[in-house]
CSV table of C-alpha atoms and ligand atoms in Angstrom, one decimal:
chain,number,residue,atom,x,y,z
A,82,UNK,CA,25.3,9.1,20.8
A,83,UNK,CA,25.5,11.0,24.1
A,84,UNK,CA,28.3,11.8,26.6
A,85,UNK,CA,27.2,11.0,30.1
A,86,UNK,CA,29.2,12.5,32.9
A,87,UNK,CA,28.5,10.7,36.2
A,88,UNK,CA,29.9,12.0,39.5
A,89,UNK,CA,29.7,9.5,42.4
A,90,UNK,CA,31.3,9.3,45.8
A,91,UNK,CA,34.7,7.4,46.1
A,92,UNK,CA,34.9,3.5,46.6
A,93,UNK,CA,35.3,2.1,50.1
A,94,UNK,CA,38.8,2.6,51.3
A,95,UNK,CA,39.0,-1.2,51.8
A,96,UNK,CA,38.2,-1.9,48.2
A,97,UNK,CA,35.2,-2.7,46.0
A,98,UNK,CA,32.9,-4.6,46.3
A,99,UNK,CA,32.6,-4.6,50.2
A,100,UNK,CA,31.6,-7.6,52.1
A,101,UNK,CA,27.9,-7.2,52.6
A,102,UNK,CA,26.2,-7.7,56.0
A,103,UNK,CA,23.1,-9.1,54.4
A,104,UNK,CA,22.5,-11.0,51.3
A,105,UNK,CA,19.3,-9.2,50.0
A,106,UNK,CA,17.1,-6.2,50.8
A,107,UNK,CA,13.3,-6.4,51.4
A,108,UNK,CA,11.2,-5.9,48.3
A,109,UNK,CA,9.0,-2.7,48.7
A,110,UNK,CA,5.9,-2.7,46.6
A,111,UNK,CA,4.6,1.0,46.7
A,112,UNK,CA,5.6,4.2,48.5
A,113,UNK,CA,3.3,5.3,51.4
A,114,UNK,CA,1.3,7.6,49.2
A,115,UNK,CA,0.6,4.8,46.7
A,116,UNK,CA,3.2,6.4,44.3
A,117,UNK,CA,4.9,3.5,42.4
A,118,UNK,CA,8.6,2.6,42.6
A,119,UNK,CA,10.9,3.1,39.6
A,120,UNK,CA,10.2,0.7,36.9
A,121,UNK,CA,13.2,0.7,34.3
A,122,UNK,CA,13.2,-2.0,31.7
A,123,UNK,CA,16.2,-3.4,33.2
A,124,UNK,CA,18.4,-2.7,36.3
A,125,UNK,CA,22.1,-3.5,35.6
A,126,UNK,CA,22.8,-4.3,39.3
A,127,UNK,CA,21.5,-6.6,42.1
A,128,UNK,CA,19.4,-4.6,44.7
A,129,UNK,CA,21.4,-4.4,47.9
A,130,UNK,CA,24.7,-3.7,46.0
A,131,UNK,CA,26.7,-0.7,46.7
A,132,UNK,CA,26.0,1.2,43.5
A,133,UNK,CA,26.4,4.8,44.8
A,134,UNK,CA,30.2,4.8,44.5
A,135,UNK,CA,32.3,5.0,41.4
A,136,UNK,CA,32.8,1.3,40.9
A,137,UNK,CA,29.1,0.7,41.5
A,138,UNK,CA,28.3,3.2,38.9
A,139,UNK,CA,24.6,3.1,39.6
A,140,UNK,CA,24.6,0.0,37.5
A,141,UNK,CA,24.7,2.2,34.3
A,142,UNK,CA,28.1,1.8,32.8
A,143,UNK,CA,27.7,-1.5,30.8
A,144,UNK,CA,24.3,-0.6,29.6
A,145,UNK,CA,25.3,2.9,28.4
A,146,UNK,CA,28.5,1.7,26.8
A,147,UNK,CA,26.9,-1.1,25.0
A,148,UNK,CA,24.5,1.3,23.5
A,149,UNK,CA,27.4,3.3,22.2
A,150,UNK,CA,27.4,6.3,24.6
A,151,UNK,CA,30.5,7.7,26.0
A,152,UNK,CA,30.6,7.3,29.8
A,153,UNK,CA,32.8,9.2,32.2
A,154,UNK,CA,32.5,8.2,35.9
A,155,UNK,CA,34.5,10.1,38.5
A,156,UNK,CA,34.6,11.3,42.1
A,157,UNK,CA,36.9,14.1,41.2
A,158,UNK,CA,34.6,17.1,41.2
A,159,UNK,CA,36.4,20.1,42.8
A,160,UNK,CA,38.7,22.7,41.2
A,161,UNK,CA,39.6,23.7,37.7
A,162,UNK,CA,41.7,20.6,37.2
A,163,UNK,CA,39.1,18.2,38.3
A,164,UNK,CA,37.9,15.5,35.9
A,165,UNK,CA,34.4,16.9,36.3
A,166,UNK,CA,35.5,20.5,35.3
A,167,UNK,CA,37.6,19.0,32.3
A,168,UNK,CA,34.9,16.7,31.0
A,169,UNK,CA,31.8,19.0,31.4
A,170,UNK,CA,32.3,21.2,28.3
A,171,UNK,CA,30.9,18.6,25.8
A,172,UNK,CA,28.7,16.4,28.2
A,173,UNK,CA,25.1,15.9,27.2
A,174,UNK,CA,24.0,14.5,30.6
A,175,UNK,CA,25.3,15.1,34.1
A,176,UNK,CA,24.4,12.7,36.9
A,177,UNK,CA,25.3,13.3,40.5
A,178,UNK,CA,24.1,12.8,44.0
A,179,UNK,CA,23.4,15.2,46.9
A,180,UNK,CA,25.8,13.1,49.0
A,181,UNK,CA,28.8,14.0,46.7
A,182,UNK,CA,27.3,16.9,44.7
A,183,UNK,CA,28.7,18.1,41.5
A,184,UNK,CA,28.0,21.7,42.0
A,185,UNK,CA,26.5,22.9,38.6
A,186,UNK,CA,26.8,26.7,39.0
A,187,UNK,CA,25.7,29.2,36.5
A,188,UNK,CA,29.3,29.5,35.3
A,189,UNK,CA,29.7,25.8,34.8
A,190,UNK,CA,26.3,25.5,33.0
A,191,UNK,CA,27.5,28.4,30.7
A,192,UNK,CA,30.6,26.3,29.8
A,193,UNK,CA,28.6,23.0,29.3
A,194,UNK,CA,27.4,23.9,25.8
A,195,UNK,CA,25.8,20.4,25.1
A,196,UNK,CA,24.1,20.0,28.4
A,197,UNK,CA,20.5,18.9,28.1
A,198,UNK,CA,19.7,16.7,31.1
A,199,UNK,CA,20.9,16.9,34.8
A,200,UNK,CA,19.8,14.0,36.9
A,201,UNK,CA,20.0,14.0,40.8
A,202,UNK,CA,20.4,10.4,41.7
A,203,UNK,CA,18.4,11.0,44.9
A,204,UNK,CA,16.3,14.0,46.1
A,205,UNK,CA,17.3,17.6,46.4
A,206,UNK,CA,18.6,19.5,43.3
A,207,UNK,CA,19.9,22.6,45.0
A,208,UNK,CA,23.4,21.8,43.9
A,209,UNK,CA,22.3,22.9,40.4
A,210,UNK,CA,21.6,26.5,39.7
A,211,UNK,CA,18.0,25.9,38.7
A,212,UNK,CA,17.6,29.3,37.2
A,213,UNK,CA,20.5,29.0,35.0
A,214,UNK,CA,19.1,25.6,34.0
A,215,UNK,CA,15.9,27.2,33.2
A,216,UNK,CA,17.4,29.9,31.0
A,217,UNK,CA,19.1,27.2,28.9
A,218,UNK,CA,16.0,25.0,28.7
A,219,UNK,CA,17.9,22.1,30.4
A,220,UNK,CA,15.9,19.4,32.1
A,221,UNK,CA,16.6,18.8,35.8
A,222,UNK,CA,15.2,15.6,37.3
A,223,UNK,CA,15.5,13.8,40.6
A,224,UNK,CA,14.2,10.4,41.9
A,225,UNK,CA,11.4,11.8,44.0
A,226,UNK,CA,10.5,9.6,47.0
A,227,UNK,CA,13.4,7.2,46.4
A,228,UNK,CA,15.0,7.7,49.9
A,229,UNK,CA,12.4,9.7,51.8
A,230,UNK,CA,11.8,6.8,54.2
A,231,UNK,CA,15.5,6.2,54.5
A,232,UNK,CA,15.9,9.9,55.6
A,233,UNK,CA,12.8,9.6,58.0
A,234,UNK,CA,14.3,6.6,59.7
A,235,UNK,CA,17.7,8.3,60.0
A,236,UNK,CA,15.9,11.3,61.6
A,237,UNK,CA,14.1,9.2,64.1
A,238,UNK,CA,17.3,7.5,65.0
A,239,UNK,CA,19.1,10.9,65.5
A,240,UNK,CA,16.3,12.3,67.6
A,241,UNK,CA,16.6,9.3,70.0
A,242,UNK,CA,20.5,9.4,69.8
A,243,UNK,CA,20.4,13.0,71.1
A,244,UNK,CA,17.7,12.8,73.6
A,245,UNK,CA,19.0,9.5,75.1
A,246,UNK,CA,22.6,10.8,74.8
A,247,UNK,CA,23.6,7.6,73.0
A,248,UNK,CA,26.9,8.7,71.6
A,249,UNK,CA,28.5,9.5,75.1
A,250,UNK,CA,27.1,6.2,76.4
A,251,UNK,CA,28.5,4.1,73.6
A,252,UNK,CA,31.9,5.8,74.0
A,253,UNK,CA,31.9,4.8,77.7
A,254,UNK,CA,31.0,1.2,76.8
A,255,UNK,CA,33.6,0.9,74.0
A,256,UNK,CA,36.4,2.4,76.1
A,257,UNK,CA,36.0,-0.1,78.8
A,258,UNK,CA,34.2,2.0,81.3
A,259,UNK,CA,31.1,1.4,83.4
A,260,UNK,CA,30.5,4.9,84.7
A,261,UNK,CA,26.7,4.9,84.9
A,262,UNK,CA,26.3,8.4,86.4
A,263,UNK,CA,28.5,9.9,83.6
A,264,UNK,CA,26.5,8.0,81.1
A,265,UNK,CA,23.1,9.2,82.2
A,266,UNK,CA,23.6,12.6,83.3
A,267,UNK,CA,22.3,14.0,80.0
A,268,UNK,CA,19.9,11.1,79.1
A,269,UNK,CA,16.2,11.6,78.9
A,270,UNK,CA,13.0,9.9,77.7
A,271,UNK,CA,11.5,11.2,74.5
A,272,UNK,CA,8.1,10.3,75.7
A,273,UNK,CA,6.1,13.5,76.5
A,274,UNK,CA,8.4,15.7,74.7
A,275,UNK,CA,7.2,18.4,72.3
A,276,UNK,CA,8.5,17.7,68.7
A,277,UNK,CA,8.2,20.2,66.0
A,278,UNK,CA,8.4,19.4,62.3
A,279,UNK,CA,9.6,22.2,60.0
A,280,UNK,CA,8.1,21.3,56.6
A,281,UNK,CA,5.7,18.3,56.4
A,282,UNK,CA,6.5,17.0,52.9
A,283,UNK,CA,7.3,13.4,52.1
A,284,UNK,CA,10.0,13.2,54.7
A,285,UNK,CA,8.4,15.4,57.4
A,286,UNK,CA,5.1,13.4,57.2
A,287,UNK,CA,7.1,10.1,57.4
A,288,UNK,CA,8.8,11.4,60.5
A,289,UNK,CA,5.5,12.5,62.1
A,290,UNK,CA,4.1,9.0,61.4
A,291,UNK,CA,7.1,7.3,62.8
A,292,UNK,CA,7.4,9.5,65.9
A,293,UNK,CA,3.7,9.5,67.0
A,294,UNK,CA,3.8,6.0,68.6
A,295,UNK,CA,6.6,7.5,70.9
A,296,UNK,CA,3.9,9.4,72.8
A,297,UNK,CA,5.3,12.8,71.9
A,298,UNK,CA,3.3,16.0,71.3
A,299,UNK,CA,3.6,16.8,67.6
A,300,UNK,CA,3.5,20.3,66.0
A,301,UNK,CA,4.5,21.5,62.5
A,302,UNK,CA,4.7,24.4,60.2
A,303,UNK,CA,4.5,24.4,56.4
A,304,UNK,CA,3.6,26.6,53.6
A,305,UNK,CA,0.3,24.7,53.2
A,306,UNK,CA,-1.6,23.2,56.0
A,307,UNK,CA,-2.2,19.5,56.0
A,308,UNK,CA,-5.7,18.1,55.7
A,309,UNK,CA,-7.8,18.3,59.0
A,310,UNK,CA,-8.2,14.5,59.2
A,311,UNK,CA,-4.4,14.1,59.0
A,312,UNK,CA,-3.8,16.6,61.7
A,313,UNK,CA,-6.5,14.9,63.8
A,314,UNK,CA,-5.1,11.4,63.3
A,315,UNK,CA,-1.6,12.5,64.6
A,316,UNK,CA,-2.8,15.1,67.0
A,317,UNK,CA,-0.9,17.7,65.3
A,318,UNK,CA,-0.7,21.4,66.1
A,319,UNK,CA,-0.1,23.8,63.2
A,320,UNK,CA,1.9,26.9,63.6
A,321,UNK,CA,1.8,29.7,61.0
A,322,UNK,CA,5.6,30.2,61.0
A,323,UNK,CA,8.9,28.7,62.1
A,324,UNK,CA,9.2,31.6,64.5
A,325,UNK,CA,6.1,30.5,66.3
A,326,UNK,CA,6.9,26.8,66.1
A,327,UNK,CA,10.3,26.9,67.6
A,328,UNK,CA,9.2,28.6,70.8
A,329,UNK,CA,7.2,25.6,71.8
A,330,UNK,CA,9.4,22.6,71.0
A,331,UNK,CA,11.8,20.4,72.9
A,332,UNK,CA,12.9,18.8,69.6
A,333,UNK,CA,12.9,20.4,66.2
A,334,UNK,CA,13.4,18.4,62.9
A,335,UNK,CA,14.1,20.2,59.6
A,336,UNK,CA,12.6,18.9,56.3
A,337,UNK,CA,12.3,21.8,53.9
A,338,UNK,CA,14.3,22.2,50.7
A,339,UNK,CA,17.2,24.7,50.5
A,340,UNK,CA,15.8,27.8,48.9
A,341,UNK,CA,16.4,31.4,49.2
A,342,UNK,CA,13.6,31.4,51.9
A,343,UNK,CA,15.2,28.7,54.0
A,344,UNK,CA,18.9,29.4,53.6
A,345,UNK,CA,20.4,30.5,57.0
A,346,UNK,CA,17.0,30.2,58.8
A,347,UNK,CA,18.4,28.5,62.0
A,348,UNK,CA,20.4,31.7,63.0
A,349,UNK,CA,21.3,33.3,66.4
A,350,UNK,CA,18.0,35.1,66.7
A,351,UNK,CA,15.8,32.2,66.0
A,352,UNK,CA,17.8,29.7,68.2
A,353,UNK,CA,17.6,32.2,71.1
A,354,UNK,CA,13.8,32.0,71.0
A,355,UNK,CA,13.9,28.2,71.5
A,356,UNK,CA,13.3,26.7,75.0
A,357,UNK,CA,16.6,26.3,76.7
A,358,UNK,CA,18.0,22.7,76.1
A,359,UNK,CA,16.2,22.0,72.9
A,360,UNK,CA,17.5,19.6,70.3
A,361,UNK,CA,17.7,20.0,66.5
A,362,UNK,CA,17.9,17.3,63.9
A,363,UNK,CA,18.5,18.6,60.3
A,364,UNK,CA,18.8,16.0,57.6
A,365,UNK,CA,17.5,18.5,54.9
A,366,UNK,CA,20.5,20.8,53.9
A,367,UNK,CA,23.3,22.1,55.9
A,368,UNK,CA,23.0,25.7,54.6
A,369,UNK,CA,19.6,25.9,56.3
A,370,UNK,CA,21.4,26.4,59.5
A,371,UNK,CA,24.0,29.2,60.3
A,372,UNK,CA,27.0,27.1,60.9
A,373,UNK,CA,28.6,29.2,63.7
A,374,UNK,CA,25.3,30.0,65.4
A,375,UNK,CA,24.7,26.3,65.9
A,376,UNK,CA,28.1,26.0,67.6
A,377,UNK,CA,27.5,29.0,69.8
A,378,UNK,CA,24.1,27.6,70.9
A,379,UNK,CA,25.6,24.2,71.8
A,380,UNK,CA,28.5,25.8,73.7
A,381,UNK,CA,26.2,28.0,75.7
A,382,UNK,CA,23.8,25.2,76.4
A,383,UNK,CA,20.9,26.9,74.7
A,384,UNK,CA,20.8,23.8,72.4
A,385,UNK,CA,21.2,20.4,74.2
A,386,UNK,CA,22.2,18.7,71.1
A,387,UNK,CA,22.3,18.9,67.2
A,388,UNK,CA,22.4,16.2,64.7
A,389,UNK,CA,21.8,15.6,61.0
A,390,UNK,CA,23.8,14.4,58.0
A,391,UNK,CA,24.0,17.5,55.8
A,392,UNK,CA,26.8,20.0,55.7
A,393,UNK,CA,27.8,23.0,53.7
A,394,UNK,CA,29.8,22.5,51.6
A,395,UNK,CA,30.1,18.7,51.0
A,396,UNK,CA,32.4,17.0,51.6
A,397,UNK,CA,32.9,19.1,54.7
A,398,UNK,CA,36.5,20.2,55.4
A,399,UNK,CA,38.3,18.2,58.1
A,400,UNK,CA,38.3,21.2,60.5
A,401,UNK,CA,34.4,21.9,60.0
A,402,UNK,CA,33.3,22.9,63.6
A,403,UNK,CA,30.4,20.6,63.4
A,404,UNK,CA,32.7,17.6,63.6
A,405,UNK,CA,33.7,18.5,67.1
A,406,UNK,CA,31.2,20.8,68.6
A,407,UNK,CA,29.8,19.7,71.9
A,408,UNK,CA,26.8,17.3,72.0
A,409,UNK,CA,26.7,16.7,68.3
A,410,UNK,CA,25.6,13.4,66.6
A,411,UNK,CA,26.5,14.3,63.1
A,412,UNK,CA,26.9,11.7,60.4
A,413,UNK,CA,28.3,12.4,56.9
A,414,UNK,CA,25.6,12.7,54.3
A,415,UNK,CA,24.4,9.1,54.5
A,416,UNK,CA,20.8,9.0,55.4
A,417,UNK,CA,19.4,8.8,51.9
A,418,UNK,CA,22.1,6.4,50.6
A,419,UNK,CA,21.6,3.3,52.6
A,420,UNK,CA,21.9,0.3,50.3
A,421,UNK,CA,18.1,0.1,50.2
A,422,UNK,CA,17.8,3.7,49.1
A,423,UNK,CA,20.5,3.2,46.5
A,424,UNK,CA,18.6,0.5,44.8
A,425,UNK,CA,15.6,2.9,44.4
A,426,UNK,CA,17.5,5.9,43.2
A,427,UNK,CA,19.7,4.0,40.9
A,428,UNK,CA,16.6,2.4,39.3
A,429,UNK,CA,14.9,5.8,39.0
A,430,UNK,CA,18.1,7.3,37.4
A,431,UNK,CA,18.0,4.4,34.8
A,432,UNK,CA,14.3,5.0,34.1
A,433,UNK,CA,14.9,8.7,33.6
A,434,UNK,CA,17.6,7.9,31.1
A,435,UNK,CA,15.5,5.3,29.3
A,436,UNK,CA,12.7,7.8,28.9
A,437,UNK,CA,15.2,10.5,27.7
A,438,UNK,CA,16.7,8.2,25.1
A,439,UNK,CA,13.4,6.9,23.9
A,440,UNK,CA,11.9,10.4,23.8
A,441,UNK,CA,9.1,9.3,26.1
A,442,UNK,CA,8.0,11.7,28.9
A,443,UNK,CA,9.8,11.5,32.3
A,444,UNK,CA,7.4,11.0,35.2
A,445,UNK,CA,6.1,14.5,36.3
A,446,UNK,CA,7.0,13.6,39.9
A,447,UNK,CA,10.6,13.4,38.9
A,448,UNK,CA,10.8,16.7,36.9
A,449,UNK,CA,12.2,19.8,38.7
A,450,UNK,CA,12.7,22.0,35.7
A,451,UNK,CA,11.9,21.4,32.0
A,452,UNK,CA,11.4,23.4,28.9
A,453,UNK,CA,12.5,26.7,30.7
A,454,UNK,CA,10.3,26.6,33.7
A,455,UNK,CA,9.6,24.7,37.1
A,456,UNK,CA,7.4,21.8,36.3
A,457,UNK,CA,6.3,18.6,38.1
A,458,UNK,CA,7.6,18.4,41.6
A,459,UNK,CA,9.7,21.5,40.8
A,460,UNK,CA,6.7,23.6,40.3
A,461,UNK,CA,5.6,22.8,43.9
A,462,UNK,CA,9.0,22.4,45.8
A,463,UNK,CA,11.2,25.0,44.1
A,464,UNK,CA,9.1,27.7,42.5
A,465,UNK,CA,8.8,30.9,44.3
A,466,UNK,CA,5.0,30.7,44.1
A,467,UNK,CA,4.2,26.9,44.8
A,468,UNK,CA,1.3,25.2,43.4
A,469,UNK,CA,-0.9,23.3,45.9
A,470,UNK,CA,-0.8,20.0,44.1
A,471,UNK,CA,1.5,17.1,44.8
A,472,UNK,CA,0.8,17.2,48.6
A,473,UNK,CA,0.8,13.4,48.5
A,474,UNK,CA,-1.3,12.9,51.7
B,33,NDP,P1,9.0,17.5,49.8
B,33,NDP,O1,9.0,18.4,48.6
B,33,NDP,O2,8.1,16.5,49.8
B,33,NDP,O3,8.7,18.4,51.1
B,33,NDP,C1,9.3,19.6,51.3
B,33,NDP,C2,8.4,20.4,52.1
B,33,NDP,O4,9.0,21.6,52.5
B,33,NDP,C3,7.0,20.7,51.5
B,33,NDP,O5,6.0,20.2,52.3
B,33,NDP,C4,7.1,22.2,51.3
B,33,NDP,O6,5.8,22.8,51.5
B,33,NDP,C5,8.0,22.6,52.4
B,33,NDP,N1,8.5,23.9,52.3
B,33,NDP,C6,9.2,24.4,51.2
B,33,NDP,N2,9.7,25.6,51.5
B,33,NDP,C7,9.2,26.0,52.7
B,33,NDP,C8,9.3,27.1,53.4
B,33,NDP,N3,9.9,28.2,53.0
B,33,NDP,N4,8.6,27.1,54.6
B,33,NDP,C9,8.0,26.1,55.1
B,33,NDP,N5,7.9,24.9,54.3
B,33,NDP,C10,8.5,24.9,53.2
B,33,NDP,O7,10.6,17.0,49.9
B,33,NDP,P2,11.0,15.7,50.7
B,33,NDP,O8,10.4,15.7,52.0
B,33,NDP,O9,11.2,14.6,49.8
B,33,NDP,O10,12.5,16.3,51.0
B,33,NDP,C11,12.8,17.4,51.7
B,33,NDP,C12,14.2,17.8,51.6
B,33,NDP,O11,15.1,16.9,52.3
B,33,NDP,C13,14.8,17.9,50.2
B,33,NDP,O12,14.6,19.1,49.6
B,33,NDP,C14,16.2,17.6,50.4
B,33,NDP,O13,16.9,18.9,50.6
B,33,NDP,C15,16.2,16.9,51.8
B,33,NDP,N6,16.7,15.5,51.5
B,33,NDP,C16,17.8,15.1,52.2
B,33,NDP,C17,18.3,13.7,52.0
B,33,NDP,C18,19.4,13.2,52.8
B,33,NDP,O14,19.9,12.2,52.4
B,33,NDP,N7,19.8,13.7,54.0
B,33,NDP,C19,17.6,12.8,50.9
B,33,NDP,C20,16.4,13.4,50.4
B,33,NDP,C21,16.0,14.6,50.6
B,33,NDP,P3,4.5,22.7,50.7
B,33,NDP,O15,4.6,21.4,49.9
B,33,NDP,O16,3.4,22.7,51.6
B,33,NDP,O17,4.6,23.9,49.7
């Protein structure tokens, strides 16, 4: 029998379950590339339920406990006295989410003598030290594609929120005002703007496809160029590097994983080369941006706005400057954990566990590291020398 340590974000302050706005979520049959949705033998929850928090438990608790496993579910993940730190030493499986990541550092992995499987309930496994996992032969898996469209929709929303200056306008309305001039002095149409996509993977391409109808001029950079017919369909201009891309965009959106190549990429030097008054939306990872460089660029007017939902660290401290910097439309890390996204990543987590208990293979698209090396999606997304498969176009 295994010990499963599950770290999830805290329940709603108003209690669990919440009062849902809708009674169901739409049924999605396949992902846009034709990849299939998670197909566990059973679910353990009703799609549309809030399962990403502790009481929601990804719908796993009853199933795991009835099979005789020990299950520890907590939101307490920071510091030497945290439940996570105390329970990790004999856990066989750790599950957490990028929204409330249990940082599995090399030191923590060294302490977790029984650890065999780490699951990211969502996408993005940079909160696990993947090299340390490789050295120990630990399997790291995530639920690829589960919330890509959720994030793409959030990105499009934040692009519009920034360019139209929605936050200011809503605040005027909510506070009883009717100051039209104040409301529109920073408000523009997106139509005709140059939008650059940094990394055209699953999310980046979904953003391209959703922004194209707005009549924007699209460009992108990525390690591998997209097929010519795709570029043609969306009238895409390819740039060899981000340095080249950013000089010609009014809006830049970020969709690369956090790796040693992308950490701190949005720094003072790069931001200075963007057209004055550009906007950035970063729903990828907070550490891809230099925190203070973003603040400086907004204060000087070099950037007209910054939005996204990812911070470094998470949760961000109450005094994190991105909460109060001018012209920001930040959200907490929510884009990939809509109730719709949760249903998919909870089902994918269950599927991975079912495979692991059965000894059957986990889908390659879910694997990041396995058997001491980067495999499946990980071989493409996280390895230093990526393979050219898995493009999914
Ligand atoms: P994909 O793996 O489909 O796409 C990532 C893309 O980044 C790939 O096209 C890859 O290029 C490209 N890339 C990687 N490194 C570089 C680099 N150094 N320079 C240029 N391009 C690079 O991932 P997803 O689209 O599914 O997700 C992207 C990221 O979004 C995740 O890693 C995660 O951090 C974040 N995310 C955030 C969520 C949220 O809730 N805010 C939820 C889900 C994901 P190529 O394939 O051509 O090699």
